[in-house]
Amino acid sequence: MSSAEFKLIERYFARPVHAQQGVVLGIGDDAALLNVPAGMELAVSVDTLLAGVHFPENTQAADIGHKALAVNLSDMAAMGAEPRWATLALTLPKIDTAWLEGFSAGFFALAERYKVTLIGGDTTRGPLSITVQMHGLVPVGLALRRASARPGDLIYVTGELGDAGLALRALQGTLDLPAEHKAQLLERLNRPEPRIAAGLALRGIASAAIDISDGLAADLGHILSASKVGATLHLERLPLSADVSSFVIKGGDWNLPLSAGDDYELCFTVPARNEIKLRAVLDRLMCTCTPIGMIEEAPGLRCELADGKSFTPDSAGYDHFA
């Protein structure tokens, strides 16, 4: 490691580490050492964000820092895991002190909220790219998975769908929105709220779960494929903000809430026998959860309109290699 790289890490990313956070050895060595408590399993996820792909080139640095961590926290939520530790690989075109100040501020503000410790990583020069690896803990046998949905399970989603996709269309100039509406939607695109509390509460209640990153149709499709089942969604039940609802009603286009992606809400399935438990949990959560359909034995995803007609999305969701 060069002296310049060491100074960059020391200035922007080194933070005090406390023993109770399970870090035996953090930033500064060839590898971190972690203490995984007995009776817990280690959940690990990794995501890469690229400029111009996962966020517009002119996105504020603090927003990028927030989102880089948030998308990984969302993966922990989908597994019912408590987030603990993160590593960060940062590729920069150049050392820009103002950008680094903003990025690290956004990253650590969210990390502190969820008591996540940055334990290591790497910095290098090249086109802007951010890779975060997240580590979390979940009691043995209680992780939420994709492969356990069964016919008769109800399908739920947290929050609202389509806001981030609508914001992106506004940024791309294909949609005109009032300034105050655009600002609210951009907040959903740039600063998604990971549903950690919901994920933890769903342990032992949900049969399967996934976070919605590539669009509801695509991500629910992963549950259906892993569980070897099908499903019917009732589109009029999808939870939509006023702006997205207006967009859908005006054009009759359900592709936005089904396929736009970047929602980072949870989609999960619940057996009928757990509905009473779920209702008790929902009363304590800070986000809404809406039933939108049912798992069925027949393979495939069927999207049904209020009049009983079917709707077929133009695409299954975002695909990097499409």
Short mmCIF file of C-alpha atoms in Angstrom, two decimals:
data_model
loop_
_atom_site.label_atom_id
_atom_site.label_comp_id
_atom_site.label_asym_id
_atom_site.label_seq_id
_atom_site.Cartn_x
_atom_site.Cartn_y
_atom_site.Cartn_z
CA MET A 1 0.00 0.00 0.00
CA SER A 2 1.40 3.39 -1.02
CA SER A 3 1.68 6.24 1.48
CA ALA A 4 -0.94 8.22 -0.48
CA GLU A 5 -3.39 5.31 -0.29
CA PHE A 6 -2.70 4.83 3.41
CA LYS A 7 -3.31 8.54 4.10
CA LEU A 8 -6.56 8.44 2.09
CA ILE A 9 -7.85 5.48 4.13
CA GLU A 10 -6.69 6.99 7.41
CA ARG A 11 -8.32 10.35 6.69
CA TYR A 12 -11.67 9.25 5.27
CA PHE A 13 -12.40 5.68 6.31
CA ALA A 14 -10.63 4.73 9.56
CA ARG A 15 -13.01 4.77 12.54
CA PRO A 16 -12.63 3.60 16.16
CA VAL A 17 -13.54 -0.08 16.67
CA HIS A 18 -15.12 -1.35 19.87
CA ALA A 19 -14.58 -4.89 21.15
CA GLN A 20 -18.30 -5.48 21.67
CA GLN A 21 -18.81 -5.16 17.90
CA GLY A 22 -17.04 -8.49 17.43
CA VAL A 23 -14.00 -7.06 15.62
CA VAL A 24 -10.78 -8.67 16.82
CA LEU A 25 -8.69 -6.85 14.19
CA GLY A 26 -9.98 -4.20 11.79
CA ILE A 27 -8.51 -1.79 9.22
CA GLY A 28 -4.73 -1.74 8.90
CA ASP A 29 -3.69 -5.38 8.42
CA ASP A 30 -3.81 -7.85 5.53
CA ALA A 31 -7.18 -9.16 6.71
CA ALA A 32 -9.74 -8.42 9.39
CA LEU A 33 -10.43 -10.87 12.21
CA LEU A 34 -14.02 -11.29 13.39
CA ASN A 35 -15.63 -13.09 16.29
CA VAL A 36 -18.78 -14.97 15.20
CA PRO A 37 -20.82 -15.86 18.32
CA ALA A 38 -21.86 -19.43 18.97
CA GLY A 39 -25.30 -20.31 17.63
CA MET A 40 -25.08 -17.73 14.82
CA GLU A 41 -24.52 -18.11 11.08
CA LEU A 42 -22.55 -15.56 9.03
CA ALA A 43 -24.50 -13.98 6.15
CA VAL A 44 -22.31 -12.42 3.44
CA SER A 45 -23.34 -10.33 0.42
CA VAL A 46 -21.54 -8.09 -2.07
CA ASP A 47 -22.70 -5.42 -4.53
CA THR A 48 -20.88 -3.18 -7.00
CA LEU A 49 -22.13 0.27 -8.05
CA LEU A 50 -20.83 1.82 -11.28
CA ALA A 51 -21.10 5.47 -12.28
CA GLY A 52 -23.60 5.89 -15.10
CA VAL A 53 -25.12 2.45 -14.47
CA HIS A 54 -26.29 2.36 -10.85
CA PHE A 55 -26.36 6.11 -10.32
CA PRO A 56 -26.28 9.12 -12.70
CA GLU A 57 -22.83 10.69 -13.18
CA ASN A 58 -23.83 13.91 -11.39
CA THR A 59 -25.23 12.23 -8.25
CA GLN A 60 -24.07 13.86 -5.01
CA ALA A 61 -21.19 12.03 -3.32
CA ALA A 62 -23.06 11.72 -0.01
CA ASP A 63 -25.97 10.05 -1.82
CA ILE A 64 -23.58 7.58 -3.47
CA GLY A 65 -22.04 6.75 -0.10
CA HIS A 66 -25.47 6.15 1.41
CA LYS A 67 -26.70 4.01 -1.48
CA ALA A 68 -23.52 1.91 -1.68
CA LEU A 69 -24.12 0.74 1.87
CA ALA A 70 -27.93 0.72 1.71
CA VAL A 71 -28.16 -1.81 -1.14
CA ASN A 72 -26.04 -4.25 0.88
CA LEU A 73 -28.04 -3.61 4.04
CA SER A 74 -31.11 -4.46 1.97
CA ASP A 75 -29.59 -7.88 1.21
CA MET A 76 -29.14 -8.46 4.95
CA ALA A 77 -32.77 -7.48 5.54
CA ALA A 78 -33.91 -9.99 2.93
CA MET A 79 -32.03 -12.76 4.77
CA GLY A 80 -33.32 -11.77 8.21
CA ALA A 81 -29.71 -11.03 9.22
CA GLU A 82 -28.47 -8.35 11.60
CA PRO A 83 -25.79 -6.32 9.75
CA ARG A 84 -22.43 -6.10 11.54
CA TRP A 85 -19.37 -5.54 9.34
CA ALA A 86 -18.54 -4.16 5.90
CA THR A 87 -15.56 -3.98 3.57
CA LEU A 88 -15.20 -1.33 0.86
CA ALA A 89 -13.35 -1.46 -2.45
CA LEU A 90 -13.22 2.00 -4.00
CA THR A 91 -11.97 2.75 -7.51
CA LEU A 92 -11.45 6.49 -8.12
CA PRO A 93 -10.51 8.43 -11.26
CA LYS A 94 -8.49 10.77 -9.01
CA ILE A 95 -8.24 11.88 -5.39
CA ASP A 96 -11.00 14.46 -4.98
CA THR A 97 -11.10 15.58 -1.34
CA ALA A 98 -14.53 17.19 -1.55
CA TRP A 99 -16.01 14.03 -3.14
CA LEU A 100 -14.35 11.79 -0.55
CA GLU A 101 -15.64 13.95 2.31
CA GLY A 102 -19.18 13.71 0.97
CA PHE A 103 -19.00 9.99 0.16
CA SER A 104 -17.61 9.00 3.54
CA ALA A 105 -20.16 11.23 5.33
CA GLY A 106 -23.06 9.52 3.54
CA PHE A 107 -21.59 6.05 4.07
CA PHE A 108 -20.85 6.43 7.78
CA ALA A 109 -24.08 8.24 8.64
CA LEU A 110 -25.97 5.13 7.55
CA ALA A 111 -23.37 2.76 9.03
CA GLU A 112 -23.73 4.39 12.44
CA ARG A 113 -27.53 4.07 12.32
CA TYR A 114 -27.22 0.30 11.95
CA LYS A 115 -24.04 -0.12 14.03
CA VAL A 116 -22.07 -1.40 11.05
CA THR A 117 -18.26 -1.33 11.34
CA LEU A 118 -16.03 -0.83 8.29
CA ILE A 119 -13.30 -3.45 8.78
CA GLY A 120 -11.19 -3.16 5.61
CA GLY A 121 -11.12 -2.87 1.84
CA ASP A 122 -9.06 -1.52 -1.02
CA THR A 123 -8.55 1.65 -3.04
CA THR A 124 -7.32 1.88 -6.62
CA ARG A 125 -7.35 4.23 -9.60
CA GLY A 126 -9.76 3.89 -12.51
CA PRO A 127 -13.37 4.64 -13.55
CA LEU A 128 -15.57 5.34 -10.52
CA SER A 129 -16.72 2.05 -8.99
CA ILE A 130 -17.77 1.15 -5.45
CA THR A 131 -17.94 -2.41 -4.14
CA VAL A 132 -19.22 -3.14 -0.65
CA GLN A 133 -19.19 -6.55 0.99
CA MET A 134 -21.55 -6.90 3.94
CA HIS A 135 -21.40 -9.40 6.79
CA GLY A 136 -24.31 -10.07 9.14
CA LEU A 137 -25.44 -12.53 11.78
CA VAL A 138 -28.55 -14.69 11.91
CA PRO A 139 -29.44 -17.42 14.42
CA VAL A 140 -28.78 -20.92 13.09
CA GLY A 141 -31.72 -22.12 11.01
CA LEU A 142 -33.63 -18.81 10.99
CA ALA A 143 -32.27 -17.17 7.81
CA LEU A 144 -34.94 -16.14 5.30
CA ARG A 145 -34.36 -17.86 1.95
CA ARG A 146 -35.84 -17.83 -1.53
CA ALA A 147 -36.56 -21.56 -1.81
CA SER A 148 -39.23 -22.10 0.86
CA ALA A 149 -42.42 -20.54 -0.58
CA ARG A 150 -45.35 -22.97 -0.81
CA PRO A 151 -48.76 -22.93 -2.58
CA GLY A 152 -51.27 -21.00 -0.47
CA ASP A 153 -48.69 -18.58 0.96
CA LEU A 154 -49.65 -14.92 0.73
CA ILE A 155 -47.24 -12.55 -1.07
CA TYR A 156 -46.41 -9.26 0.65
CA VAL A 157 -44.26 -6.23 -0.13
CA THR A 158 -43.01 -3.50 2.18
CA GLY A 159 -43.34 0.22 1.41
CA GLU A 160 -44.25 1.49 -2.05
CA LEU A 161 -43.10 0.47 -5.52
CA GLY A 162 -41.97 2.44 -8.56
CA ASP A 163 -40.81 5.75 -7.03
CA ALA A 164 -37.15 5.24 -7.93
CA GLY A 165 -38.05 4.23 -11.48
CA LEU A 166 -40.20 7.33 -11.89
CA ALA A 167 -37.37 9.52 -10.58
CA LEU A 168 -34.96 7.99 -13.09
CA ARG A 169 -37.34 8.72 -15.96
CA ALA A 170 -37.56 12.34 -14.80
CA LEU A 171 -33.75 12.58 -14.70
CA GLN A 172 -33.52 11.10 -18.18
CA GLY A 173 -35.94 13.75 -19.46
CA THR A 174 -38.67 11.33 -20.55
CA LEU A 175 -41.08 12.58 -17.91
CA ASP A 176 -41.91 16.05 -16.61
CA LEU A 177 -42.64 16.35 -12.88
CA PRO A 178 -43.25 19.33 -10.56
CA ALA A 179 -40.05 20.26 -8.70
CA GLU A 180 -41.35 19.27 -5.26
CA HIS A 181 -42.53 15.87 -6.52
CA LYS A 182 -39.24 15.26 -8.30
CA ALA A 183 -37.27 16.02 -5.11
CA GLN A 184 -39.27 13.46 -3.10
CA LEU A 185 -38.84 10.79 -5.75
CA LEU A 186 -35.11 11.48 -6.09
CA GLU A 187 -34.78 10.84 -2.36
CA ARG A 188 -36.19 7.35 -2.95
CA LEU A 189 -33.76 6.76 -5.83
CA ASN A 190 -30.64 8.15 -4.17
CA ARG A 191 -31.26 7.23 -0.54
CA PRO A 192 -33.18 3.96 -0.32
CA GLU A 193 -34.18 2.91 3.18
CA PRO A 194 -33.09 -0.67 3.98
CA ARG A 195 -35.86 -2.64 5.68
CA ILE A 196 -33.70 -4.14 8.42
CA ALA A 197 -36.38 -4.01 11.13
CA ALA A 198 -38.86 -5.78 8.87
CA GLY A 199 -36.36 -8.48 7.91
CA LEU A 200 -35.51 -9.21 11.54
CA ALA A 201 -39.19 -9.28 12.53
CA LEU A 202 -40.05 -11.75 9.75
CA ARG A 203 -37.73 -14.47 11.06
CA GLY A 204 -39.91 -17.48 11.91
CA ILE A 205 -42.93 -15.90 10.18
CA ALA A 206 -42.08 -15.51 6.48
CA SER A 207 -41.49 -18.66 4.43
CA ALA A 208 -39.35 -16.89 1.79
CA ALA A 209 -38.02 -13.40 1.11
CA ILE A 210 -36.00 -11.31 -1.32
CA ASP A 211 -35.18 -7.62 -1.70
CA ILE A 212 -36.55 -5.79 -4.74
CA SER A 213 -33.54 -4.43 -6.60
CA ASP A 214 -34.25 -5.38 -10.23
CA GLY A 215 -38.03 -4.99 -10.13
CA LEU A 216 -40.87 -6.86 -8.43
CA ALA A 217 -41.56 -9.21 -11.35
CA ALA A 218 -37.92 -10.25 -11.68
CA ASP A 219 -37.20 -10.63 -7.98
CA LEU A 220 -40.44 -12.44 -7.14
CA GLY A 221 -39.55 -14.61 -10.13
CA HIS A 222 -36.38 -15.68 -8.30
CA ILE A 223 -38.49 -16.87 -5.35
CA LEU A 224 -40.82 -18.76 -7.70
CA SER A 225 -37.91 -20.42 -9.50
CA ALA A 226 -36.06 -21.39 -6.32
CA SER A 227 -39.25 -22.68 -4.67
CA LYS A 228 -40.54 -24.40 -7.84
CA VAL A 229 -43.94 -22.70 -7.61
CA GLY A 230 -45.95 -20.02 -9.42
CA ALA A 231 -47.99 -17.00 -8.35
CA THR A 232 -50.78 -14.60 -9.20
CA LEU A 233 -50.39 -10.88 -8.44
CA HIS A 234 -53.39 -8.56 -8.20
CA LEU A 235 -52.05 -5.34 -9.70
CA GLU A 236 -54.68 -3.06 -8.13
CA ARG A 237 -53.28 -4.08 -4.72
CA LEU A 238 -49.73 -2.92 -5.43
CA PRO A 239 -48.77 -0.15 -2.97
CA LEU A 240 -48.05 2.96 -5.04
CA SER A 241 -47.32 6.57 -4.20
CA ALA A 242 -49.66 9.22 -5.59
CA ASP A 243 -47.15 10.06 -8.36
CA VAL A 244 -46.69 6.46 -9.49
CA SER A 245 -50.42 5.77 -9.26
CA SER A 246 -51.13 8.81 -11.44
CA PHE A 247 -48.53 7.65 -13.97
CA VAL A 248 -50.00 4.14 -14.10
CA ILE A 249 -53.63 5.32 -14.38
CA LYS A 250 -52.80 7.89 -17.05
CA GLY A 251 -51.01 5.43 -19.33
CA GLY A 252 -52.39 2.10 -18.17
CA ASP A 253 -48.74 1.05 -17.89
CA TRP A 254 -47.95 -1.28 -14.99
CA ASN A 255 -44.39 -1.87 -16.19
CA LEU A 256 -43.03 0.85 -13.91
CA PRO A 257 -43.97 -0.69 -10.53
CA LEU A 258 -43.39 -4.23 -11.83
CA SER A 259 -40.05 -3.84 -13.58
CA ALA A 260 -38.30 -0.51 -12.93
CA GLY A 261 -36.15 -1.70 -10.01
CA ASP A 262 -34.16 0.24 -7.39
CA ASP A 263 -37.04 0.00 -4.89
CA TYR A 264 -35.04 -1.92 -2.24
CA GLU A 265 -38.25 -2.99 -0.56
CA LEU A 266 -38.80 -6.56 0.65
CA CYS A 267 -41.00 -9.09 -1.12
CA PHE A 268 -41.89 -12.01 1.14
CA THR A 269 -44.31 -14.91 1.45
CA VAL A 270 -46.27 -15.92 4.55
CA PRO A 271 -48.12 -19.19 5.24
CA ALA A 272 -51.75 -18.80 6.30
CA ARG A 273 -50.95 -20.29 9.71
CA ASN A 274 -48.61 -17.33 10.43
CA GLU A 275 -50.98 -14.50 9.51
CA ILE A 276 -51.93 -13.75 13.14
CA LYS A 277 -48.22 -13.53 14.06
CA LEU A 278 -47.61 -11.29 11.06
CA ARG A 279 -50.39 -8.87 12.00
CA ALA A 280 -48.90 -8.55 15.49
CA VAL A 281 -45.49 -7.79 13.97
CA LEU A 282 -46.89 -5.25 11.48
CA ASP A 283 -48.30 -3.17 14.33
CA ARG A 284 -44.74 -2.64 15.60
CA LEU A 285 -43.01 -1.93 12.29
CA MET A 286 -42.29 1.55 10.97
CA CYS A 287 -43.15 0.59 7.39
CA THR A 288 -46.33 -0.68 5.75
CA CYS A 289 -46.63 -4.24 4.43
CA THR A 290 -49.23 -4.98 1.75
CA PRO A 291 -50.60 -8.35 0.56
CA ILE A 292 -50.49 -8.38 -3.25
CA GLY A 293 -51.05 -11.97 -4.32
CA MET A 294 -50.71 -15.67 -3.60
CA ILE A 295 -48.27 -18.47 -4.27
CA GLU A 296 -49.75 -21.21 -6.48
CA GLU A 297 -48.76 -24.66 -7.65
CA ALA A 298 -48.88 -23.85 -11.39
CA PRO A 299 -45.48 -22.48 -12.54
CA GLY A 300 -45.06 -18.93 -13.80
CA LEU A 301 -46.06 -15.41 -12.74
CA ARG A 302 -49.54 -14.19 -13.63
CA CYS A 303 -50.42 -10.49 -13.28
CA GLU A 304 -54.16 -9.82 -13.01
CA LEU A 305 -55.94 -6.48 -13.51
CA ALA A 306 -58.98 -5.38 -11.50
CA ASP A 307 -61.34 -6.44 -14.34
CA GLY A 308 -59.86 -9.94 -14.38
CA LYS A 309 -57.79 -9.41 -17.53
CA SER A 310 -54.13 -10.34 -17.51
CA PHE A 311 -51.18 -7.98 -17.93
CA THR A 312 -47.79 -9.11 -19.25
CA PRO A 313 -44.80 -6.91 -18.34
CA ASP A 314 -42.61 -5.77 -21.25
CA SER A 315 -39.55 -7.08 -19.41
CA ALA A 316 -38.86 -9.23 -16.38
CA GLY A 317 -36.74 -6.47 -14.80
CA TYR A 318 -33.31 -4.88 -15.01
CA ASP A 319 -30.63 -7.07 -16.61
CA HIS A 320 -27.00 -5.90 -16.89
CA PHE A 321 -26.34 -8.19 -19.83
CA ALA A 322 -29.61 -7.81 -21.76
#
